[in-house]
mmCIF file of C-alpha atoms in Angstrom:
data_model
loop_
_atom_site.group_PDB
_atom_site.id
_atom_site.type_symbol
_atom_site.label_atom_id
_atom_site.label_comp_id
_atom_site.label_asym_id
_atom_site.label_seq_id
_atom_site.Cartn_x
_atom_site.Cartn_y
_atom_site.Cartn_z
ATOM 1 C CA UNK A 1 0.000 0.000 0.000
ATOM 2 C CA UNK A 2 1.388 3.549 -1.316
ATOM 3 C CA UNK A 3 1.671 5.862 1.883
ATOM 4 C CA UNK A 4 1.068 8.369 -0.342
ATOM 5 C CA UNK A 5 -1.141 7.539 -3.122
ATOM 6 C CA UNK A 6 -1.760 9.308 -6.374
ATOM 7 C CA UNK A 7 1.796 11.255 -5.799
ATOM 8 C CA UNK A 8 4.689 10.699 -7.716
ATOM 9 C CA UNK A 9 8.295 10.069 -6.674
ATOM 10 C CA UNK A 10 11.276 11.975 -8.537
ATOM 11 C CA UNK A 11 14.966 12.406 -7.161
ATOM 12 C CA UNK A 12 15.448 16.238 -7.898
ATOM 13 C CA UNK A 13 19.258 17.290 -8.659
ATOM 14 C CA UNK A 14 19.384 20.522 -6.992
ATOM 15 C CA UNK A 15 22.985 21.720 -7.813
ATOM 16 C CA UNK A 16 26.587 20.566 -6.316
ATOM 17 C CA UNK A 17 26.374 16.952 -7.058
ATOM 18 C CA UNK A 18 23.212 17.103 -4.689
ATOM 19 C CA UNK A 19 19.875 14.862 -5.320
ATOM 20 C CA UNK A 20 17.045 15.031 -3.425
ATOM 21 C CA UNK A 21 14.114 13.159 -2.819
ATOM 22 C CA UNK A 22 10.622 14.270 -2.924
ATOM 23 C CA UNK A 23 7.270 12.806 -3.295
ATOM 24 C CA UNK A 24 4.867 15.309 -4.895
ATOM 25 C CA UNK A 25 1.231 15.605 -5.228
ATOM 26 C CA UNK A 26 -0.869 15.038 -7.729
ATOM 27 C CA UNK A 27 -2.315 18.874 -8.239
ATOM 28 C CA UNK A 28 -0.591 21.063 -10.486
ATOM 29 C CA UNK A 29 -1.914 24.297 -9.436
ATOM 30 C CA UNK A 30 -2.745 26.041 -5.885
ATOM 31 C CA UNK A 31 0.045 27.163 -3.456
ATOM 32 C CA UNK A 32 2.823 25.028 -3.323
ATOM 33 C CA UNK A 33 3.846 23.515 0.169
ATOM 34 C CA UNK A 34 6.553 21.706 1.535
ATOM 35 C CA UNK A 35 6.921 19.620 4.362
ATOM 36 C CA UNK A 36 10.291 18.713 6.313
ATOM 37 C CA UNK A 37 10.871 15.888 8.407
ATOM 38 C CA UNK A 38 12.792 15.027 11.199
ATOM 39 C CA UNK A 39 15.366 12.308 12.897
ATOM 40 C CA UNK A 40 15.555 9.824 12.107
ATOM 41 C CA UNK A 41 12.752 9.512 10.163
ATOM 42 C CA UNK A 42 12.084 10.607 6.462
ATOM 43 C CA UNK A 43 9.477 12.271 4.392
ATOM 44 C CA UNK A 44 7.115 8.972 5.397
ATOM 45 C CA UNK A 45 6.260 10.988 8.694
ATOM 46 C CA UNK A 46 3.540 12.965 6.744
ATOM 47 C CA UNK A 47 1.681 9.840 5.535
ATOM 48 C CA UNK A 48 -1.192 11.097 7.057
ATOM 49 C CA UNK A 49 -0.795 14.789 6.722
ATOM 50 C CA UNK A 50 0.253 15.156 3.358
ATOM 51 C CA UNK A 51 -2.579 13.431 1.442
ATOM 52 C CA UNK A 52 -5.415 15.552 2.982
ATOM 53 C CA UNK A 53 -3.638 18.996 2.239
ATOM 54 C CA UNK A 54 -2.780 17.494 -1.565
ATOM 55 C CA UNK A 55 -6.441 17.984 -2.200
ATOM 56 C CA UNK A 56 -6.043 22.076 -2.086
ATOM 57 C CA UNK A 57 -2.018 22.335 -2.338
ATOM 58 C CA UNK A 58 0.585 21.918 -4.946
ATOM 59 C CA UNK A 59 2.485 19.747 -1.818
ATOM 60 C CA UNK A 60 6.480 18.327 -1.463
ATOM 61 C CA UNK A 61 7.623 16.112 1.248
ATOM 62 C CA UNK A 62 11.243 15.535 0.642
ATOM 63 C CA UNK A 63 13.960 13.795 2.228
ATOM 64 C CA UNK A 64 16.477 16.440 3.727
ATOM 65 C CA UNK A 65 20.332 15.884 2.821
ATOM 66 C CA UNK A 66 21.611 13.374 4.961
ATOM 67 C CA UNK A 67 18.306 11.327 5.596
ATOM 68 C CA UNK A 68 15.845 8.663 3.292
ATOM 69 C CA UNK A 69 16.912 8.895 -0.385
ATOM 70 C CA UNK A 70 18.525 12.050 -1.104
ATOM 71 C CA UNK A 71 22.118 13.002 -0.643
ATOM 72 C CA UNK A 72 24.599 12.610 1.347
ATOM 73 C CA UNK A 73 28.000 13.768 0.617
ATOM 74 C CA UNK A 74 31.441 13.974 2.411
ATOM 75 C CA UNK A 75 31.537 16.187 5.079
ATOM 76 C CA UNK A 76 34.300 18.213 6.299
ATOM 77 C CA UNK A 77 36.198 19.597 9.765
ATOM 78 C CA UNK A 78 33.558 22.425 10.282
ATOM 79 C CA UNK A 79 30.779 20.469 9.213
ATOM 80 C CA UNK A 80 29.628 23.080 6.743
ATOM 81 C CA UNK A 81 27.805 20.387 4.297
ATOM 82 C CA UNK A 82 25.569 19.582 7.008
ATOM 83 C CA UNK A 83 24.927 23.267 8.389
ATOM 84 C CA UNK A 84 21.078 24.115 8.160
ATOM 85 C CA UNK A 85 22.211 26.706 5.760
ATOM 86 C CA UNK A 86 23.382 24.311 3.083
ATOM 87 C CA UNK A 87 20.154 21.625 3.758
ATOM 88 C CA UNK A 88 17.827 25.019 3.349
ATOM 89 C CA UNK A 89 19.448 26.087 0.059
ATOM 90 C CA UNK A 90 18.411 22.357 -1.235
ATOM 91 C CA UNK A 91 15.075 22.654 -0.573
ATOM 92 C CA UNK A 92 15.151 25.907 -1.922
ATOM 93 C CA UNK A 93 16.821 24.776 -5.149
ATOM 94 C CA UNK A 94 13.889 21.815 -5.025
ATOM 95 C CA UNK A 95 11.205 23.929 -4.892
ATOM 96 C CA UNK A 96 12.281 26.252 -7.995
ATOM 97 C CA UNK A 97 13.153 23.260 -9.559
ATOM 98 C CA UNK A 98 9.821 22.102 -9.850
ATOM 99 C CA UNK A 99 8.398 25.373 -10.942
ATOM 100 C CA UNK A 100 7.856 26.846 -6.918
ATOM 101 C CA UNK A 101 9.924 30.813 -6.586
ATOM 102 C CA UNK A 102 7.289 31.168 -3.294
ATOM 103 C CA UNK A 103 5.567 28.562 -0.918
ATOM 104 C CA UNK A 104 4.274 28.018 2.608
ATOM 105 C CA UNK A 105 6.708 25.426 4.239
ATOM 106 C CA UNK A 106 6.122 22.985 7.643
ATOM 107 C CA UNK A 107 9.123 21.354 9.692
ATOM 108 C CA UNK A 108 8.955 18.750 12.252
ATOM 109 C CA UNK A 109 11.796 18.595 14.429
ATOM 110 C CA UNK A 110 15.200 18.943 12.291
ATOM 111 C CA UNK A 111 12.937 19.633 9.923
ATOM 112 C CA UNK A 112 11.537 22.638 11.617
ATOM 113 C CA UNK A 113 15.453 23.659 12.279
ATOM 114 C CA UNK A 114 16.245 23.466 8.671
ATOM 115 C CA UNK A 115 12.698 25.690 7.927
ATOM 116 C CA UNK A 116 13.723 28.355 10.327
ATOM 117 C CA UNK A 117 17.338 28.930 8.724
ATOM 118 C CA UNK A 118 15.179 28.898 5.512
ATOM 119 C CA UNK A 119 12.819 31.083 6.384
ATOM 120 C CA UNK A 120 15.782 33.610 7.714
ATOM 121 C CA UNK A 121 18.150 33.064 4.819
ATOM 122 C CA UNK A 122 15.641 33.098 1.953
ATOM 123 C CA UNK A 123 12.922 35.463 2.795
ATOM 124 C CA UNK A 124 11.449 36.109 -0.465
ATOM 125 C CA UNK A 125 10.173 32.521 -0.776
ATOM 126 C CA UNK A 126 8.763 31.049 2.476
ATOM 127 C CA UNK A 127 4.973 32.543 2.645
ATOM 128 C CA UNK A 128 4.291 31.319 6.115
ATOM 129 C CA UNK A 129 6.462 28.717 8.433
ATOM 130 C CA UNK A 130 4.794 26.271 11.243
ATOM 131 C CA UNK A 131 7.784 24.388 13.131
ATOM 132 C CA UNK A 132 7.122 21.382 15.042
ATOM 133 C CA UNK A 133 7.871 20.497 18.430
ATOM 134 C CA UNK A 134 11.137 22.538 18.408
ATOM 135 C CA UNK A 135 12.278 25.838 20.587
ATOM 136 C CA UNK A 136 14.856 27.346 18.445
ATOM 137 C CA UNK A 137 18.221 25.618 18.535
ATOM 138 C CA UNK A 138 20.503 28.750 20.239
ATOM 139 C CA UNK A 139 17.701 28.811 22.635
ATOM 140 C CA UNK A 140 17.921 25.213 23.527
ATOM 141 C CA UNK A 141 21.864 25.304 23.472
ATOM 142 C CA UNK A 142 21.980 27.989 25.774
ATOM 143 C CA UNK A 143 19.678 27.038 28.525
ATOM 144 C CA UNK A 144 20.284 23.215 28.534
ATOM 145 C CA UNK A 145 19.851 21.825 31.883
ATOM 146 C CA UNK A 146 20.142 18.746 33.614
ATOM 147 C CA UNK A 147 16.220 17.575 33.166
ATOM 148 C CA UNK A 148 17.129 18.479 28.982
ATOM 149 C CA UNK A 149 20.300 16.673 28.834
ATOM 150 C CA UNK A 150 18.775 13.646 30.294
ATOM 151 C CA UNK A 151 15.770 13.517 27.988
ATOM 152 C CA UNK A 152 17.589 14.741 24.972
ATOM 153 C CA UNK A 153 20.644 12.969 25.332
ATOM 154 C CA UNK A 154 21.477 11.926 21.691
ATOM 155 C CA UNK A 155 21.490 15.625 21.297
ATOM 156 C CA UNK A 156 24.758 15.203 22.921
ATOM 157 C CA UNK A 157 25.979 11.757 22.181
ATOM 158 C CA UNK A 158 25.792 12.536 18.349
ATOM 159 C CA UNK A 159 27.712 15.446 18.594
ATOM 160 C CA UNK A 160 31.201 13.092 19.596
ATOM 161 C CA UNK A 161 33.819 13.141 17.084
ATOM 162 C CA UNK A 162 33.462 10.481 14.231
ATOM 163 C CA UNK A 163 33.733 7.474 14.620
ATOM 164 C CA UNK A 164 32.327 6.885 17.644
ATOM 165 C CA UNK A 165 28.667 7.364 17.760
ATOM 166 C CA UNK A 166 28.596 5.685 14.137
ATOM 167 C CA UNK A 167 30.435 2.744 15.954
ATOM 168 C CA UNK A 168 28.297 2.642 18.552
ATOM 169 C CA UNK A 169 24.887 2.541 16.543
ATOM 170 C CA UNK A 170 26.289 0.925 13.858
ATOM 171 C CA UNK A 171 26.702 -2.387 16.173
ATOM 172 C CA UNK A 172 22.990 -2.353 16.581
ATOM 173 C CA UNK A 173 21.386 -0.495 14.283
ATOM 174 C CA UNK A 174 17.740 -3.111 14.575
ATOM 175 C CA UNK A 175 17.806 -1.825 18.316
ATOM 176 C CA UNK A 176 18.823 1.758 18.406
ATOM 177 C CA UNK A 177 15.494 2.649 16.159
ATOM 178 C CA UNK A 178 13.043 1.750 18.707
ATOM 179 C CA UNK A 179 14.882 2.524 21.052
ATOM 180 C CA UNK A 180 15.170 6.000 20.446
ATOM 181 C CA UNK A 181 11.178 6.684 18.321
ATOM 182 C CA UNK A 182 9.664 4.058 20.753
ATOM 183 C CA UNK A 183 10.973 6.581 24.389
ATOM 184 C CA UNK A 184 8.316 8.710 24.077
ATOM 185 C CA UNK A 185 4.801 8.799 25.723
ATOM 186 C CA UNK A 186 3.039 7.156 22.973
ATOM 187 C CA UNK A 187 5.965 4.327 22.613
ATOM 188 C CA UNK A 188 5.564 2.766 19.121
ATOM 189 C CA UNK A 189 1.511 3.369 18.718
ATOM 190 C CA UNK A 190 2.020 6.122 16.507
ATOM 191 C CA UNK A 191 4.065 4.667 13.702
ATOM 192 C CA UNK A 192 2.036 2.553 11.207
ATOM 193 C CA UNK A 193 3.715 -0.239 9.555
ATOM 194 C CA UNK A 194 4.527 1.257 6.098
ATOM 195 C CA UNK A 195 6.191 4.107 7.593
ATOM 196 C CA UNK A 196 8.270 2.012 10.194
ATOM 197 C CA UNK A 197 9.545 -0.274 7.367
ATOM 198 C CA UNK A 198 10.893 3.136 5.657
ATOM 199 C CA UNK A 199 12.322 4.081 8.617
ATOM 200 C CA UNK A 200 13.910 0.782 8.785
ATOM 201 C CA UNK A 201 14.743 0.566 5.166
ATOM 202 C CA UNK A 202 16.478 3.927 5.767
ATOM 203 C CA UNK A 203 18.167 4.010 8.740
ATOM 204 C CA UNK A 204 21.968 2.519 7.229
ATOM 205 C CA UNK A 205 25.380 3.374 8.489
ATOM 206 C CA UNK A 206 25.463 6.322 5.567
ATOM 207 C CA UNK A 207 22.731 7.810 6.687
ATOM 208 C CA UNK A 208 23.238 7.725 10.527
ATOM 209 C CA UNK A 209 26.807 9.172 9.858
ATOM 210 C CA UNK A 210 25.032 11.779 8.024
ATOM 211 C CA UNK A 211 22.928 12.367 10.850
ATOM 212 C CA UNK A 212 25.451 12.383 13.096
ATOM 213 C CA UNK A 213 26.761 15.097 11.153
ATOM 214 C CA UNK A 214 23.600 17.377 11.033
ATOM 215 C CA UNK A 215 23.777 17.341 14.849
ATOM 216 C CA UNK A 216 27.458 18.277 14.536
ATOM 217 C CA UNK A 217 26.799 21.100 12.674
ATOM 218 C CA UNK A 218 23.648 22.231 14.950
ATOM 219 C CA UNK A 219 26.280 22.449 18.101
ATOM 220 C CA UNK A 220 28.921 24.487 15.643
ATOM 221 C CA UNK A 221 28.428 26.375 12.629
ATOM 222 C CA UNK A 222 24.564 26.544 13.028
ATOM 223 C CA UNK A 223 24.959 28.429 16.388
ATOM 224 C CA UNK A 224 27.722 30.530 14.722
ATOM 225 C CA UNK A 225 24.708 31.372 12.337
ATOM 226 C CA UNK A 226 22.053 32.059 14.355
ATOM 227 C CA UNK A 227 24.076 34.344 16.814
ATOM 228 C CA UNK A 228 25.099 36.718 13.883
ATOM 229 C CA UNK A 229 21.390 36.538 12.852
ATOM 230 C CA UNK A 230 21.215 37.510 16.663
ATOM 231 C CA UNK A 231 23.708 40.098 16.472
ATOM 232 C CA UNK A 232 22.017 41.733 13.309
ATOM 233 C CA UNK A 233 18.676 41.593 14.422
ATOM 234 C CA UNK A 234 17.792 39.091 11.655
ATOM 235 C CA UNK A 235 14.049 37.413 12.241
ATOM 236 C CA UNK A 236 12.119 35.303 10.734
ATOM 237 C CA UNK A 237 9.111 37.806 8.764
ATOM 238 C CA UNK A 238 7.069 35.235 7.551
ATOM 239 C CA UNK A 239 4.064 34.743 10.463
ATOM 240 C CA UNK A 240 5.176 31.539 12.185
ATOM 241 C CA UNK A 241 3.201 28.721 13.743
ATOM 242 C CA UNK A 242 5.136 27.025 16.273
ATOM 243 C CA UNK A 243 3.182 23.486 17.487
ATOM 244 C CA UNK A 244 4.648 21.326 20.369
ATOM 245 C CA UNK A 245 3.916 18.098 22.082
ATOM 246 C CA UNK A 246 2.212 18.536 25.815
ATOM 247 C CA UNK A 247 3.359 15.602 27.263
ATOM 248 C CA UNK A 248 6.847 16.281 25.799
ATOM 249 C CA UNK A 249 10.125 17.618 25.879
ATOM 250 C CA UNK A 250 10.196 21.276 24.877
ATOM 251 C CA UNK A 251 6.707 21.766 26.898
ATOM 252 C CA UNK A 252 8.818 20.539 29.883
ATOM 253 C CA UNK A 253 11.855 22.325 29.330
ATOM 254 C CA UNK A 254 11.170 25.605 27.609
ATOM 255 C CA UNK A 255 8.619 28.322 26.966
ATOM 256 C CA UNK A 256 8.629 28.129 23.093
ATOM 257 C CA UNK A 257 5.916 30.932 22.374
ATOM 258 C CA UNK A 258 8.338 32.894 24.018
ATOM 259 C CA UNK A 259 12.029 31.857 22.283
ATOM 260 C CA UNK A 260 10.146 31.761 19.129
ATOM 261 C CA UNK A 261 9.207 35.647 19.602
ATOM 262 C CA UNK A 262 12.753 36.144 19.900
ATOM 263 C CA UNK A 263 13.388 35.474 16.457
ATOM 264 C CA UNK A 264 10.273 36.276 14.818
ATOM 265 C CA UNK A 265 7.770 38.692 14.183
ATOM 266 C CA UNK A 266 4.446 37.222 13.691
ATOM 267 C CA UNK A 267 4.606 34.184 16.031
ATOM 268 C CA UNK A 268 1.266 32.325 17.484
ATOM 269 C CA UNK A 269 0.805 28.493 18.565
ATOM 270 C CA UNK A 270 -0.407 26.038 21.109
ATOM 271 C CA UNK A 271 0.658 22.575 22.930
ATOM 272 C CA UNK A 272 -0.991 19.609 21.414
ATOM 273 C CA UNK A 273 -2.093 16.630 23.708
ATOM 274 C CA UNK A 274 0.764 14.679 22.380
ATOM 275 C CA UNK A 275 4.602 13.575 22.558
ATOM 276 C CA UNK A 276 7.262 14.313 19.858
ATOM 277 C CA UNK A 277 6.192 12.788 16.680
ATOM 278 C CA UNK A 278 2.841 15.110 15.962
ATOM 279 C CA UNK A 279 2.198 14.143 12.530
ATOM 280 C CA UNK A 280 1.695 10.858 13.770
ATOM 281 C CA UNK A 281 0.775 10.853 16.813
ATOM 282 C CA UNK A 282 -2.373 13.608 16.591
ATOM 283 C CA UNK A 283 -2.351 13.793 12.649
ATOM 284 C CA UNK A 284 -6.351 15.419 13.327
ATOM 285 C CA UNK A 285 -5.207 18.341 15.381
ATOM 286 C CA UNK A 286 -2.191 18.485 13.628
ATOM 287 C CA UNK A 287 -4.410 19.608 10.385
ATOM 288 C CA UNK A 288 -6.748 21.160 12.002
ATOM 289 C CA UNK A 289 -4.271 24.155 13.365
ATOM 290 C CA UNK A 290 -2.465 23.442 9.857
ATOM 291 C CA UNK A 291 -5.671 24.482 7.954
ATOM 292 C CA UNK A 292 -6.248 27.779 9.775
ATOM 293 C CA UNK A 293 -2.936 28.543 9.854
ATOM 294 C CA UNK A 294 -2.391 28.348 6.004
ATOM 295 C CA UNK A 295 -5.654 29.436 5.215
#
């Protein structure tokens, strides 16, 4: 069974040697809108988003650099090919690939990190931005805390020097999935079958160095970007939805209506009676604050 029926598939070359993958719905006209997924998951997370907003939208989910079926190239010392700056300028490059200069754009998780550099670095073509269980990543740098550290904790175990994290998951890479998507409050409930075997299918020593190397760049050059976006009192203009899980980490740890304001303008949003993985876990409220938001 298609998780996302009546949409087609195409790896999109999007400059630099870089290909990325996107499904794509089946509507040709309306406004375009892309979705971004988190770790370590791929675009399958909006199996039950997607489809509902394809009847109205010209919609993308792609597979960010590093993750699923796109790209992922060498890296290097600063990290650089894995900076939020270089995953936003794909999707970027995606979306005027297939015909989109302006769109509205969602983000779950890294997903929502790479949407807020995107939003910030390319201005003219992000319409409105809703990010996903995130505060913004300076914010959460700077006031980590012992009750953070514990819960987020591959945060920093990700962030050690290569090898060793690949080693490490790499020795049990069946285990370390469900390990990590299954520790939240709704354990493994939310992930239907399809989607897990992606996740599964997916989740290979390339792609978890890649992802190693995302979260390397979030604890370097990212925060090197976002304090000189700080420092010149760049924001994010586009209104902004921010939507986080109740019963989960960023509820407990941070005030996100408030770091979001920091670093946007037009900024609204709520908790949602959920853990991390919203799009599956409350797909129903999920759209429902989705269609008024977009509206």
């Amino acid at each position: 069974m298609s998780l996302f029926p009546g949409f087609r598939e195409e790896l999109v070359a999007v400059g630099g040697g870089i290909d990325i993958k996107a499904v794509i719905g089946p509507r040709r006209d309306g406004p375009a809108l892309l979705f971004l997924h988190g770790y370590p998951q791929t675009h399958a997370i909006w199996h039950k988003i997607a489809p509902h907003f394809a009847q109205r939208f010209n919609v993308v989910a792609s597979d960010l650099r590093g993750y699923g079926d796109s790209a992922k190239p060498a890296t290097t010392p600063d990290h650089a090919p894995y900076s939020k700056r270089a995953m936003a300028q794909d999707q970027v490059a995606l979306m005027r690939a297939l015909g989109h200069e302006r769109f509205l754009l969602v983000g779950h998780d890294r997903g929502g990190r790479v949407a807020h550099r995107l939003a910030v670095d390319h201005p003219q073509a992000v319409t409105r931005v809703a990010v996903l269980d995130i505060a913004p990543t300076l914010a959460m740098y700077e006031q980590t805390n012992e009750a953070f550290a514990r819960a987020y904790w591959h945060w920093f175990f990700l962030i050690l020097p290569a090898p060793v994290p690949e080693r490490m998951i790499g020795n049990d890479l069946e285990g370390v999935l469900p390990a990590k998507m299954g520790s939240g409050s709704a354990g493994m409930s939310p992930f239907a079958p399809e989607a897990w075997a992606e996740y599964v299918r997916c989740f290979t020593p390339p792609m978890v160095h890649a992802s190693c190397e995302d979260y390397r760049a979030a604890a370097s050059i990212d925060l090197e970007h976002d304090r000189a976006d700080r420092q010149a009192g760049r924001k994010v203009r586009a209104p902004l939805l921010a939507l986080w899980g109740a019963r989960g980490v960023v509820e407990k740890c941070f005030k996100p209506l408030d770091e979001w304001r920091r670093v946007a303008d037009d900024v609204r949003g709520a908790a949602l009676p959920a853990g991390h993985y919203l799009p599956e876990e409350v797909p129903e409220l999920v759209i429902q604050e989705l269609e008024r938001f977009l509206q």
